[in-house]
């Protein structure tokens, strides 16, 4: 088993003792020992803070894993325990092979030493001799690309120079496991691109990678699986796409008050257009795809239908219209339309009816989304009733695109002759793939 596993974590927990005052720390050091000496139970002078609680996972050799979570969720604590710089309170960590860790900016560097001296020290701590480091030094310096500053004390380095040198030293230490804790966030774009290219190369060579990043594209493109931590607890360990979607939804929910949601949504209006004493009620909003009603998961570009029932109680004689809006889970507005915008005539106010909106294709990229539906007056000026948010759903894709929408498109290439600027026939390798997919026959309301 160990021949295939790079890291194995079982029921890992880390507890810190939080003292109100330094005096309490001294009391905890002395008094419990005295109580135990006389056979009495001692008082506890600290509060327990569990930075990690019951975390378990395995990483195979050559596999990459992302670690996601808000600040304070335990990401750095987990990486420090895996790297061996912290001891766990309970649980076990098994690692197989050499570990190279970039836990925080400048970690392990002596600020008074030059960059070159720190390179030799850092790589020597990985078990390399002076002769071996001499052979690696030129490659390390070339990758870091900080010029003459490599001979200057690192205390004068910018954060970007720190990141360049630390990353270069770590990857040239021939690790079996590389741990990167958000250090790529401080580098400039060309450096980040160079680092990501190197990470791909290392993965091809069988190096396991643990990456902490808040960049959705980095996590999805580099990592096959991801771990989501919430307040020190393991919330999810799935494919990077699913975990990133859950993380975005979690951050959105944590940043705003949760909105109450139920099967019935009521909004009453009176004295609109000369009417008095009525109420419009929206019921049973439902997302349908294929033969699945109340769908919670679809594939990108699947045809979908959203439908809802409404009832009008009391007396309302004016016309009505309908609205549908689509949002990402973090409240990013994706799409919206009304029947009036579509050129449809205003509808008569039946006392009870069902509205259906059919989309022959929903070309969304991977993520979590939600709907809003509403009944307006005929001219769309007043909201008679609305249901929001409803029909939460997630979208699966094959990483064809990033952003929000996978816009139908085609790729092509023509070679331009450098001599006269004329275009030649398309090369054999011309890209002709298209993301366009056949749409089923459309229907409206």
Tab-separated table of C-alpha atoms in Angstrom:
chain	number	residue	atom	x	y	z
A	1	UNK	CA	0.000	0.000	0.000
A	2	UNK	CA	2.781	2.454	0.898
A	3	UNK	CA	4.213	2.028	-2.579
A	4	UNK	CA	1.138	3.825	-3.996
A	5	UNK	CA	0.387	6.300	-1.182
A	6	UNK	CA	2.273	9.566	-0.724
A	7	UNK	CA	0.331	10.924	2.272
A	8	UNK	CA	-2.111	9.208	4.601
A	9	UNK	CA	-3.974	11.240	7.230
A	10	UNK	CA	-6.241	9.531	9.763
A	11	UNK	CA	-8.504	11.251	12.326
A	12	UNK	CA	-6.144	14.203	12.600
A	13	UNK	CA	-6.909	16.833	15.231
A	14	UNK	CA	-5.011	19.778	16.670
A	15	UNK	CA	-5.997	21.586	19.866
A	16	UNK	CA	-4.508	24.843	21.162
A	17	UNK	CA	-4.776	26.090	24.740
A	18	UNK	CA	-6.037	29.663	24.905
A	19	UNK	CA	-5.166	31.564	28.094
A	20	UNK	CA	-6.910	34.755	29.160
A	21	UNK	CA	-3.801	36.117	30.923
A	22	UNK	CA	-0.136	35.072	31.301
A	23	UNK	CA	-0.963	34.369	34.958
A	24	UNK	CA	-3.353	31.606	33.890
A	25	UNK	CA	-0.581	29.994	31.878
A	26	UNK	CA	1.626	29.908	34.991
A	27	UNK	CA	-1.235	28.497	37.078
A	28	UNK	CA	-1.803	25.733	34.536
A	29	UNK	CA	1.873	24.843	34.696
A	30	UNK	CA	2.036	24.607	38.508
A	31	UNK	CA	-1.315	23.818	40.108
A	32	UNK	CA	-2.384	20.663	38.203
A	33	UNK	CA	0.926	19.043	39.161
A	34	UNK	CA	0.333	19.835	42.815
A	35	UNK	CA	-3.220	18.481	42.655
A	36	UNK	CA	-2.039	15.274	41.018
A	37	UNK	CA	0.639	14.929	43.678
A	38	UNK	CA	-2.040	14.895	46.413
A	39	UNK	CA	-4.425	12.804	44.330
A	40	UNK	CA	-6.973	15.520	43.552
A	41	UNK	CA	-8.493	16.631	40.271
A	42	UNK	CA	-6.940	19.861	39.091
A	43	UNK	CA	-8.649	22.930	37.704
A	44	UNK	CA	-8.238	23.841	34.028
A	45	UNK	CA	-7.061	27.411	33.429
A	46	UNK	CA	-7.394	27.530	29.651
A	47	UNK	CA	-9.976	27.234	26.907
A	48	UNK	CA	-9.601	24.649	24.196
A	49	UNK	CA	-9.502	25.781	20.574
A	50	UNK	CA	-9.616	22.979	18.025
A	51	UNK	CA	-7.888	24.202	14.874
A	52	UNK	CA	-8.464	20.785	13.264
A	53	UNK	CA	-10.934	18.070	14.121
A	54	UNK	CA	-11.051	14.527	12.707
A	55	UNK	CA	-9.530	15.105	9.266
A	56	UNK	CA	-8.828	12.001	7.151
A	57	UNK	CA	-7.690	11.526	3.545
A	58	UNK	CA	-5.141	9.814	1.323
A	59	UNK	CA	-3.089	11.154	-1.567
A	60	UNK	CA	-1.536	8.828	-4.091
A	61	UNK	CA	1.878	9.355	-5.604
A	62	UNK	CA	1.707	11.758	-8.519
A	63	UNK	CA	-1.695	13.062	-7.437
A	64	UNK	CA	-2.441	16.738	-6.816
A	65	UNK	CA	-4.872	17.926	-4.145
A	66	UNK	CA	-6.189	21.384	-3.365
A	67	UNK	CA	-7.098	22.555	0.122
A	68	UNK	CA	-9.854	25.163	0.384
A	69	UNK	CA	-11.376	27.056	3.254
A	70	UNK	CA	-11.878	30.527	4.609
A	71	UNK	CA	-9.220	32.220	6.729
A	72	UNK	CA	-8.922	30.421	10.051
A	73	UNK	CA	-10.399	27.155	8.785
A	74	UNK	CA	-7.231	25.155	9.576
A	75	UNK	CA	-5.520	24.969	6.170
A	76	UNK	CA	-2.087	26.148	7.311
A	77	UNK	CA	-2.266	24.064	10.484
A	78	UNK	CA	-2.939	20.957	8.412
A	79	UNK	CA	-0.018	21.672	6.092
A	80	UNK	CA	2.346	22.328	9.007
A	81	UNK	CA	1.445	19.000	10.587
A	82	UNK	CA	1.994	17.165	7.294
A	83	UNK	CA	5.326	18.957	6.845
A	84	UNK	CA	6.376	17.969	10.357
A	85	UNK	CA	6.689	21.441	11.880
A	86	UNK	CA	3.683	20.872	14.173
A	87	UNK	CA	2.664	17.813	16.154
A	88	UNK	CA	-0.984	16.701	16.152
A	89	UNK	CA	-3.032	16.423	19.322
A	90	UNK	CA	-4.657	13.208	18.112
A	91	UNK	CA	-4.552	11.184	14.928
A	92	UNK	CA	-1.708	10.158	12.651
A	93	UNK	CA	0.055	11.386	9.516
A	94	UNK	CA	2.141	9.068	7.363
A	95	UNK	CA	4.286	10.467	4.562
A	96	UNK	CA	6.376	8.535	2.084
A	97	UNK	CA	9.321	10.250	0.443
A	98	UNK	CA	10.976	13.649	0.677
A	99	UNK	CA	8.695	16.598	1.478
A	100	UNK	CA	9.420	20.126	0.318
A	101	UNK	CA	7.130	22.733	1.857
A	102	UNK	CA	6.426	26.393	1.108
A	103	UNK	CA	4.319	27.093	4.158
A	104	UNK	CA	4.532	30.877	4.295
A	105	UNK	CA	6.450	33.695	2.710
A	106	UNK	CA	10.119	33.577	3.709
A	107	UNK	CA	9.624	30.512	5.899
A	108	UNK	CA	12.986	28.905	6.702
A	109	UNK	CA	15.037	31.839	5.384
A	110	UNK	CA	17.454	33.727	7.628
A	111	UNK	CA	16.883	37.419	6.872
A	112	UNK	CA	20.531	38.272	7.535
A	113	UNK	CA	21.833	35.697	5.045
A	114	UNK	CA	22.099	36.319	1.341
A	115	UNK	CA	19.768	34.594	-1.079
A	116	UNK	CA	22.588	32.282	-2.136
A	117	UNK	CA	23.389	31.328	1.466
A	118	UNK	CA	19.719	30.629	2.147
A	119	UNK	CA	19.514	28.431	-0.954
A	120	UNK	CA	22.435	26.337	0.263
A	121	UNK	CA	20.950	26.126	3.762
A	122	UNK	CA	17.456	25.257	2.546
A	123	UNK	CA	18.563	22.539	0.132
A	124	UNK	CA	21.085	21.150	2.637
A	125	UNK	CA	18.246	20.628	5.113
A	126	UNK	CA	16.686	18.333	2.520
A	127	UNK	CA	19.702	16.027	2.791
A	128	UNK	CA	21.888	17.250	-0.079
A	129	UNK	CA	25.643	17.698	0.204
A	130	UNK	CA	27.649	20.727	-0.890
A	131	UNK	CA	28.746	19.121	-4.154
A	132	UNK	CA	25.150	18.280	-5.063
A	133	UNK	CA	23.969	21.800	-4.238
A	134	UNK	CA	26.774	23.280	-6.351
A	135	UNK	CA	25.399	21.389	-9.347
A	136	UNK	CA	21.853	22.618	-8.662
A	137	UNK	CA	22.637	26.220	-7.787
A	138	UNK	CA	22.776	27.632	-11.299
A	139	UNK	CA	19.383	26.105	-12.143
A	140	UNK	CA	17.907	27.462	-8.905
A	141	UNK	CA	19.252	30.955	-9.564
A	142	UNK	CA	18.070	30.878	-13.182
A	143	UNK	CA	14.526	29.847	-12.245
A	144	UNK	CA	14.296	32.463	-9.463
A	145	UNK	CA	15.559	35.117	-11.891
A	146	UNK	CA	16.231	37.827	-9.294
A	147	UNK	CA	19.566	38.839	-10.794
A	148	UNK	CA	22.265	40.286	-8.567
A	149	UNK	CA	19.920	40.395	-5.580
A	150	UNK	CA	20.662	36.725	-4.955
A	151	UNK	CA	23.916	37.883	-3.332
A	152	UNK	CA	22.130	40.398	-1.078
A	153	UNK	CA	20.523	39.772	2.345
A	154	UNK	CA	16.967	38.523	1.923
A	155	UNK	CA	15.712	41.080	4.467
A	156	UNK	CA	15.751	43.642	1.632
A	157	UNK	CA	13.757	41.405	-0.734
A	158	UNK	CA	10.266	42.223	-1.885
A	159	UNK	CA	7.543	39.640	-1.318
A	160	UNK	CA	7.769	38.644	-4.982
A	161	UNK	CA	11.531	38.040	-4.743
A	162	UNK	CA	10.991	35.942	-1.607
A	163	UNK	CA	8.421	33.852	-3.475
A	164	UNK	CA	10.664	33.368	-6.504
A	165	UNK	CA	13.661	32.189	-4.503
A	166	UNK	CA	11.672	30.006	-2.083
A	167	UNK	CA	9.760	28.261	-4.853
A	168	UNK	CA	12.877	27.709	-6.934
A	169	UNK	CA	14.763	26.179	-3.999
A	170	UNK	CA	11.816	23.939	-3.100
A	171	UNK	CA	11.247	22.460	-6.561
A	172	UNK	CA	14.956	21.775	-7.142
A	173	UNK	CA	15.198	19.764	-3.931
A	174	UNK	CA	13.748	16.792	-5.838
A	175	UNK	CA	10.709	16.361	-3.562
A	176	UNK	CA	8.312	13.458	-3.645
A	177	UNK	CA	5.663	15.720	-2.095
A	178	UNK	CA	5.472	19.478	-2.711
A	179	UNK	CA	3.376	21.620	-0.361
A	180	UNK	CA	2.477	25.128	-1.533
A	181	UNK	CA	0.550	27.414	0.838
A	182	UNK	CA	-0.749	30.408	-1.174
A	183	UNK	CA	2.782	31.574	-1.958
A	184	UNK	CA	1.974	31.856	-5.676
A	185	UNK	CA	-0.460	34.663	-4.895
A	186	UNK	CA	2.378	37.157	-4.322
A	187	UNK	CA	4.227	36.531	-7.584
A	188	UNK	CA	3.650	38.436	-10.804
A	189	UNK	CA	1.721	36.851	-13.678
A	190	UNK	CA	4.745	35.631	-15.719
A	191	UNK	CA	6.205	34.022	-12.586
A	192	UNK	CA	2.886	32.345	-11.729
A	193	UNK	CA	2.647	30.950	-15.249
A	194	UNK	CA	6.195	29.618	-15.025
A	195	UNK	CA	5.430	28.013	-11.655
A	196	UNK	CA	2.237	26.368	-12.893
A	197	UNK	CA	4.066	24.991	-15.921
A	198	UNK	CA	6.683	23.545	-13.562
A	199	UNK	CA	3.974	22.020	-11.364
A	200	UNK	CA	2.528	20.209	-14.375
A	201	UNK	CA	5.980	18.880	-15.206
A	202	UNK	CA	6.493	17.675	-11.634
A	203	UNK	CA	3.129	15.912	-11.625
A	204	UNK	CA	4.111	14.143	-14.841
A	205	UNK	CA	7.266	13.023	-13.027
A	206	UNK	CA	5.197	11.492	-10.203
A	207	UNK	CA	5.447	14.269	-7.592
A	208	UNK	CA	2.425	14.682	-5.305
A	209	UNK	CA	1.276	18.263	-4.780
A	210	UNK	CA	-0.745	19.892	-1.999
A	211	UNK	CA	-1.894	23.343	-3.051
A	212	UNK	CA	-3.667	25.980	-0.995
A	213	UNK	CA	-5.148	28.678	-3.213
A	214	UNK	CA	-8.265	30.813	-3.503
A	215	UNK	CA	-7.886	30.909	-7.287
A	216	UNK	CA	-10.649	28.765	-8.782
A	217	UNK	CA	-8.818	28.312	-12.071
A	218	UNK	CA	-5.596	27.158	-10.367
A	219	UNK	CA	-7.430	24.621	-8.217
A	220	UNK	CA	-9.515	23.238	-11.077
A	221	UNK	CA	-6.662	23.065	-13.582
A	222	UNK	CA	-3.914	21.730	-11.288
A	223	UNK	CA	-5.756	19.620	-8.720
A	224	UNK	CA	-7.695	16.442	-9.381
A	225	UNK	CA	-9.298	16.386	-5.949
A	226	UNK	CA	-9.799	18.967	-3.222
A	227	UNK	CA	-10.480	19.105	0.492
A	228	UNK	CA	-12.838	21.706	1.978
A	229	UNK	CA	-12.297	22.717	5.603
A	230	UNK	CA	-14.869	24.629	7.626
A	231	UNK	CA	-13.917	25.737	11.135
A	232	UNK	CA	-11.307	22.998	11.330
A	233	UNK	CA	-13.599	20.187	10.242
A	234	UNK	CA	-13.476	18.216	7.025
A	235	UNK	CA	-16.583	19.271	5.137
A	236	UNK	CA	-15.967	17.708	1.724
A	237	UNK	CA	-13.343	15.636	-0.095
A	238	UNK	CA	-14.368	15.254	-3.719
A	239	UNK	CA	-13.354	16.288	-7.217
A	240	UNK	CA	-11.896	19.789	-7.366
A	241	UNK	CA	-14.850	21.047	-9.432
A	242	UNK	CA	-17.453	20.011	-6.857
A	243	UNK	CA	-15.414	21.241	-3.910
A	244	UNK	CA	-14.743	24.633	-5.511
A	245	UNK	CA	-18.461	25.067	-6.223
A	246	UNK	CA	-19.276	24.223	-2.615
A	247	UNK	CA	-16.588	26.615	-1.366
A	248	UNK	CA	-17.955	29.513	-3.434
A	249	UNK	CA	-21.470	28.804	-2.166
A	250	UNK	CA	-20.219	28.596	1.425
A	251	UNK	CA	-18.358	31.908	1.180
A	252	UNK	CA	-21.439	33.551	-0.306
A	253	UNK	CA	-23.680	32.232	2.465
A	254	UNK	CA	-21.206	33.255	5.168
A	255	UNK	CA	-21.023	36.778	3.796
A	256	UNK	CA	-24.735	37.473	3.961
A	257	UNK	CA	-27.719	36.511	6.046
A	258	UNK	CA	-29.457	33.342	4.942
A	259	UNK	CA	-32.790	33.978	3.299
A	260	UNK	CA	-35.782	31.937	4.372
A	261	UNK	CA	-36.999	29.570	1.692
A	262	UNK	CA	-40.190	27.506	1.596
A	263	UNK	CA	-42.454	25.927	-0.958
A	264	UNK	CA	-44.902	28.880	-0.915
A	265	UNK	CA	-43.949	32.520	-1.487
A	266	UNK	CA	-46.516	35.246	-1.075
A	267	UNK	CA	-46.423	38.915	-1.975
A	268	UNK	CA	-49.600	40.946	-1.603
A	269	UNK	CA	-50.361	44.227	-3.319
A	270	UNK	CA	-53.477	46.380	-3.119
A	271	UNK	CA	-54.816	49.424	-4.907
A	272	UNK	CA	-52.810	48.680	-8.056
A	273	UNK	CA	-54.521	49.924	-11.226
A	274	UNK	CA	-57.706	50.643	-9.339
A	275	UNK	CA	-57.899	47.165	-7.806
A	276	UNK	CA	-58.251	46.512	-4.082
A	277	UNK	CA	-58.125	43.467	-1.836
A	278	UNK	CA	-56.177	40.794	-3.726
A	279	UNK	CA	-53.148	38.597	-3.228
A	280	UNK	CA	-50.960	36.697	-5.693
A	281	UNK	CA	-49.311	33.501	-4.513
A	282	UNK	CA	-46.519	31.587	-6.293
A	283	UNK	CA	-46.335	27.860	-5.580
A	284	UNK	CA	-44.263	24.831	-6.523
A	285	UNK	CA	-41.334	26.343	-8.464
A	286	UNK	CA	-39.715	23.345	-10.170
A	287	UNK	CA	-36.635	22.797	-12.341
A	288	UNK	CA	-37.046	20.027	-14.922
A	289	UNK	CA	-34.435	18.390	-17.131
A	290	UNK	CA	-35.306	15.369	-19.251
A	291	UNK	CA	-37.570	13.151	-17.178
A	292	UNK	CA	-36.267	14.513	-13.876
A	293	UNK	CA	-38.489	16.905	-11.951
A	294	UNK	CA	-37.032	18.923	-9.081
A	295	UNK	CA	-33.596	18.560	-10.666
A	296	UNK	CA	-30.667	19.651	-8.526
A	297	UNK	CA	-27.864	18.749	-10.948
A	298	UNK	CA	-27.568	19.172	-14.712
A	299	UNK	CA	-24.857	18.982	-17.351
A	300	UNK	CA	-23.726	22.074	-19.203
A	301	UNK	CA	-25.866	22.751	-22.306
A	302	UNK	CA	-28.669	20.438	-21.152
A	303	UNK	CA	-32.200	21.564	-22.061
A	304	UNK	CA	-34.123	22.627	-18.948
A	305	UNK	CA	-37.550	23.915	-18.049
A	306	UNK	CA	-38.521	25.934	-15.005
A	307	UNK	CA	-42.175	26.021	-14.090
A	308	UNK	CA	-44.292	27.412	-11.297
A	309	UNK	CA	-47.953	27.692	-10.355
A	310	UNK	CA	-49.641	30.887	-9.274
A	311	UNK	CA	-52.984	31.743	-7.712
A	312	UNK	CA	-54.804	35.059	-7.549
A	313	UNK	CA	-57.014	35.471	-4.506
A	314	UNK	CA	-59.533	38.249	-4.383
A	315	UNK	CA	-60.379	40.665	-7.177
A	316	UNK	CA	-57.745	41.558	-9.764
A	317	UNK	CA	-58.856	42.493	-13.268
A	318	UNK	CA	-55.735	43.964	-14.884
A	319	UNK	CA	-53.314	41.999	-17.036
A	320	UNK	CA	-50.179	40.291	-15.749
A	321	UNK	CA	-46.704	39.358	-17.041
A	322	UNK	CA	-43.958	36.999	-15.909
A	323	UNK	CA	-40.274	37.246	-15.008
A	324	UNK	CA	-37.411	34.774	-14.691
A	325	UNK	CA	-33.892	35.533	-13.411
A	326	UNK	CA	-30.835	33.317	-13.038
A	327	UNK	CA	-28.103	33.925	-10.442
A	328	UNK	CA	-24.933	32.175	-9.467
A	329	UNK	CA	-24.899	31.049	-5.842
A	330	UNK	CA	-22.703	34.026	-4.883
A	331	UNK	CA	-25.474	36.345	-6.236
A	332	UNK	CA	-23.675	37.147	-9.489
A	333	UNK	CA	-26.446	38.062	-11.944
A	334	UNK	CA	-26.302	35.721	-14.956
A	335	UNK	CA	-29.481	36.260	-16.953
A	336	UNK	CA	-32.957	37.709	-16.811
A	337	UNK	CA	-35.962	38.287	-19.034
A	338	UNK	CA	-39.663	39.083	-18.951
A	339	UNK	CA	-42.513	38.098	-21.218
A	340	UNK	CA	-42.761	41.749	-22.211
A	341	UNK	CA	-39.125	41.835	-23.295
A	342	UNK	CA	-39.816	38.784	-25.454
A	343	UNK	CA	-42.669	40.587	-27.220
A	344	UNK	CA	-45.386	38.395	-25.746
A	345	UNK	CA	-48.824	39.883	-25.163
A	346	UNK	CA	-49.965	40.666	-21.643
A	347	UNK	CA	-51.792	37.764	-19.990
A	348	UNK	CA	-55.271	37.705	-18.570
A	349	UNK	CA	-55.417	37.273	-14.765
A	350	UNK	CA	-56.690	33.695	-14.422
A	351	UNK	CA	-57.330	32.713	-10.845
A	352	UNK	CA	-54.946	29.737	-11.104
A	353	UNK	CA	-52.424	28.779	-13.803
A	354	UNK	CA	-49.054	27.217	-14.476
A	355	UNK	CA	-46.152	29.035	-16.192
A	356	UNK	CA	-43.323	27.183	-17.963
A	357	UNK	CA	-40.111	28.660	-19.334
A	358	UNK	CA	-38.202	26.286	-21.613
A	359	UNK	CA	-34.502	26.685	-22.368
A	360	UNK	CA	-33.316	24.455	-25.240
A	361	UNK	CA	-29.776	24.759	-23.908
A	362	UNK	CA	-28.298	26.159	-20.696
A	363	UNK	CA	-24.592	26.633	-21.545
A	364	UNK	CA	-23.352	27.345	-18.030
A	365	UNK	CA	-19.923	26.334	-16.762
A	366	UNK	CA	-19.443	24.287	-13.620
A	367	UNK	CA	-20.894	25.969	-10.558
A	368	UNK	CA	-23.935	26.391	-8.340
A	369	UNK	CA	-26.892	28.491	-9.415
A	370	UNK	CA	-30.385	29.555	-8.357
A	371	UNK	CA	-33.517	31.074	-9.917
A	372	UNK	CA	-35.982	33.839	-9.248
A	373	UNK	CA	-39.476	33.844	-10.717
A	374	UNK	CA	-42.068	36.593	-10.416
A	375	UNK	CA	-45.515	37.719	-11.467
A	376	UNK	CA	-45.698	41.381	-12.453
A	377	UNK	CA	-48.475	43.615	-13.622
A	378	UNK	CA	-49.046	43.587	-17.390
A	379	UNK	CA	-46.615	46.400	-18.123
A	380	UNK	CA	-43.974	44.943	-15.828
A	381	UNK	CA	-43.897	48.013	-13.583
A	382	UNK	CA	-44.995	46.410	-10.312
A	383	UNK	CA	-44.173	43.095	-8.645
A	384	UNK	CA	-47.326	41.228	-7.646
A	385	UNK	CA	-45.486	38.170	-6.294
A	386	UNK	CA	-41.974	36.724	-6.411
A	387	UNK	CA	-40.196	33.550	-5.333
A	388	UNK	CA	-36.488	33.901	-4.597
A	389	UNK	CA	-34.218	32.035	-4.364
A	390	UNK	CA	-35.715	28.838	-5.752
A	391	UNK	CA	-34.601	25.696	-7.586
A	392	UNK	CA	-30.971	25.680	-6.508
A	393	UNK	CA	-28.927	23.493	-8.839
A	394	UNK	CA	-25.349	22.657	-9.797
A	395	UNK	CA	-23.838	22.336	-13.267
A	396	UNK	CA	-21.291	19.737	-14.316
A	397	UNK	CA	-18.994	20.280	-17.271
A	398	UNK	CA	-15.823	18.749	-18.675
A	399	UNK	CA	-13.685	21.851	-17.969
A	400	UNK	CA	-14.348	23.178	-21.474
A	401	UNK	CA	-14.419	26.778	-20.265
A	402	UNK	CA	-14.178	28.987	-17.180
A	403	UNK	CA	-16.261	31.956	-16.090
A	404	UNK	CA	-20.050	31.718	-16.171
A	405	UNK	CA	-21.188	30.857	-19.701
A	406	UNK	CA	-19.731	28.456	-22.275
A	407	UNK	CA	-20.536	30.588	-25.317
A	408	UNK	CA	-20.982	28.490	-28.511
A	409	UNK	CA	-17.960	29.000	-30.725
A	410	UNK	CA	-15.577	27.463	-33.239
A	411	UNK	CA	-11.785	27.585	-33.562
A	412	UNK	CA	-9.816	27.888	-36.787
A	413	UNK	CA	-6.336	28.840	-37.893
A	414	UNK	CA	-4.886	30.151	-41.149
A	415	UNK	CA	-1.170	30.457	-41.777
A	416	UNK	CA	-0.143	33.862	-43.105
A	417	UNK	CA	2.818	33.817	-45.466
A	418	UNK	CA	5.539	36.094	-44.042
A	419	UNK	CA	6.687	37.029	-47.573
A	420	UNK	CA	3.602	38.710	-48.998
A	421	UNK	CA	1.089	38.494	-46.189
A	422	UNK	CA	-1.230	36.222	-48.180
A	423	UNK	CA	-3.057	33.433	-46.436
A	424	UNK	CA	-2.287	29.859	-47.312
A	425	UNK	CA	-4.703	26.949	-47.201
A	426	UNK	CA	-5.599	25.955	-43.644
A	427	UNK	CA	-3.006	23.631	-42.140
A	428	UNK	CA	-3.825	19.991	-41.561
A	429	UNK	CA	-3.665	20.694	-37.834
A	430	UNK	CA	-6.313	23.415	-38.068
A	431	UNK	CA	-8.641	23.391	-35.101
A	432	UNK	CA	-12.187	22.744	-36.214
A	433	UNK	CA	-13.789	21.542	-33.001
A	434	UNK	CA	-16.882	23.436	-31.922
A	435	UNK	CA	-18.715	23.716	-28.647
A	436	UNK	CA	-22.023	24.181	-30.474
A	437	UNK	CA	-24.528	21.479	-29.675
A	438	UNK	CA	-27.825	20.705	-31.374
A	439	UNK	CA	-30.764	22.426	-29.719
A	440	UNK	CA	-34.076	20.640	-29.309
A	441	UNK	CA	-37.208	22.265	-30.673
A	442	UNK	CA	-38.135	25.325	-28.644
A	443	UNK	CA	-41.453	26.022	-26.968
A	444	UNK	CA	-42.718	29.033	-25.087
A	445	UNK	CA	-45.222	29.228	-22.258
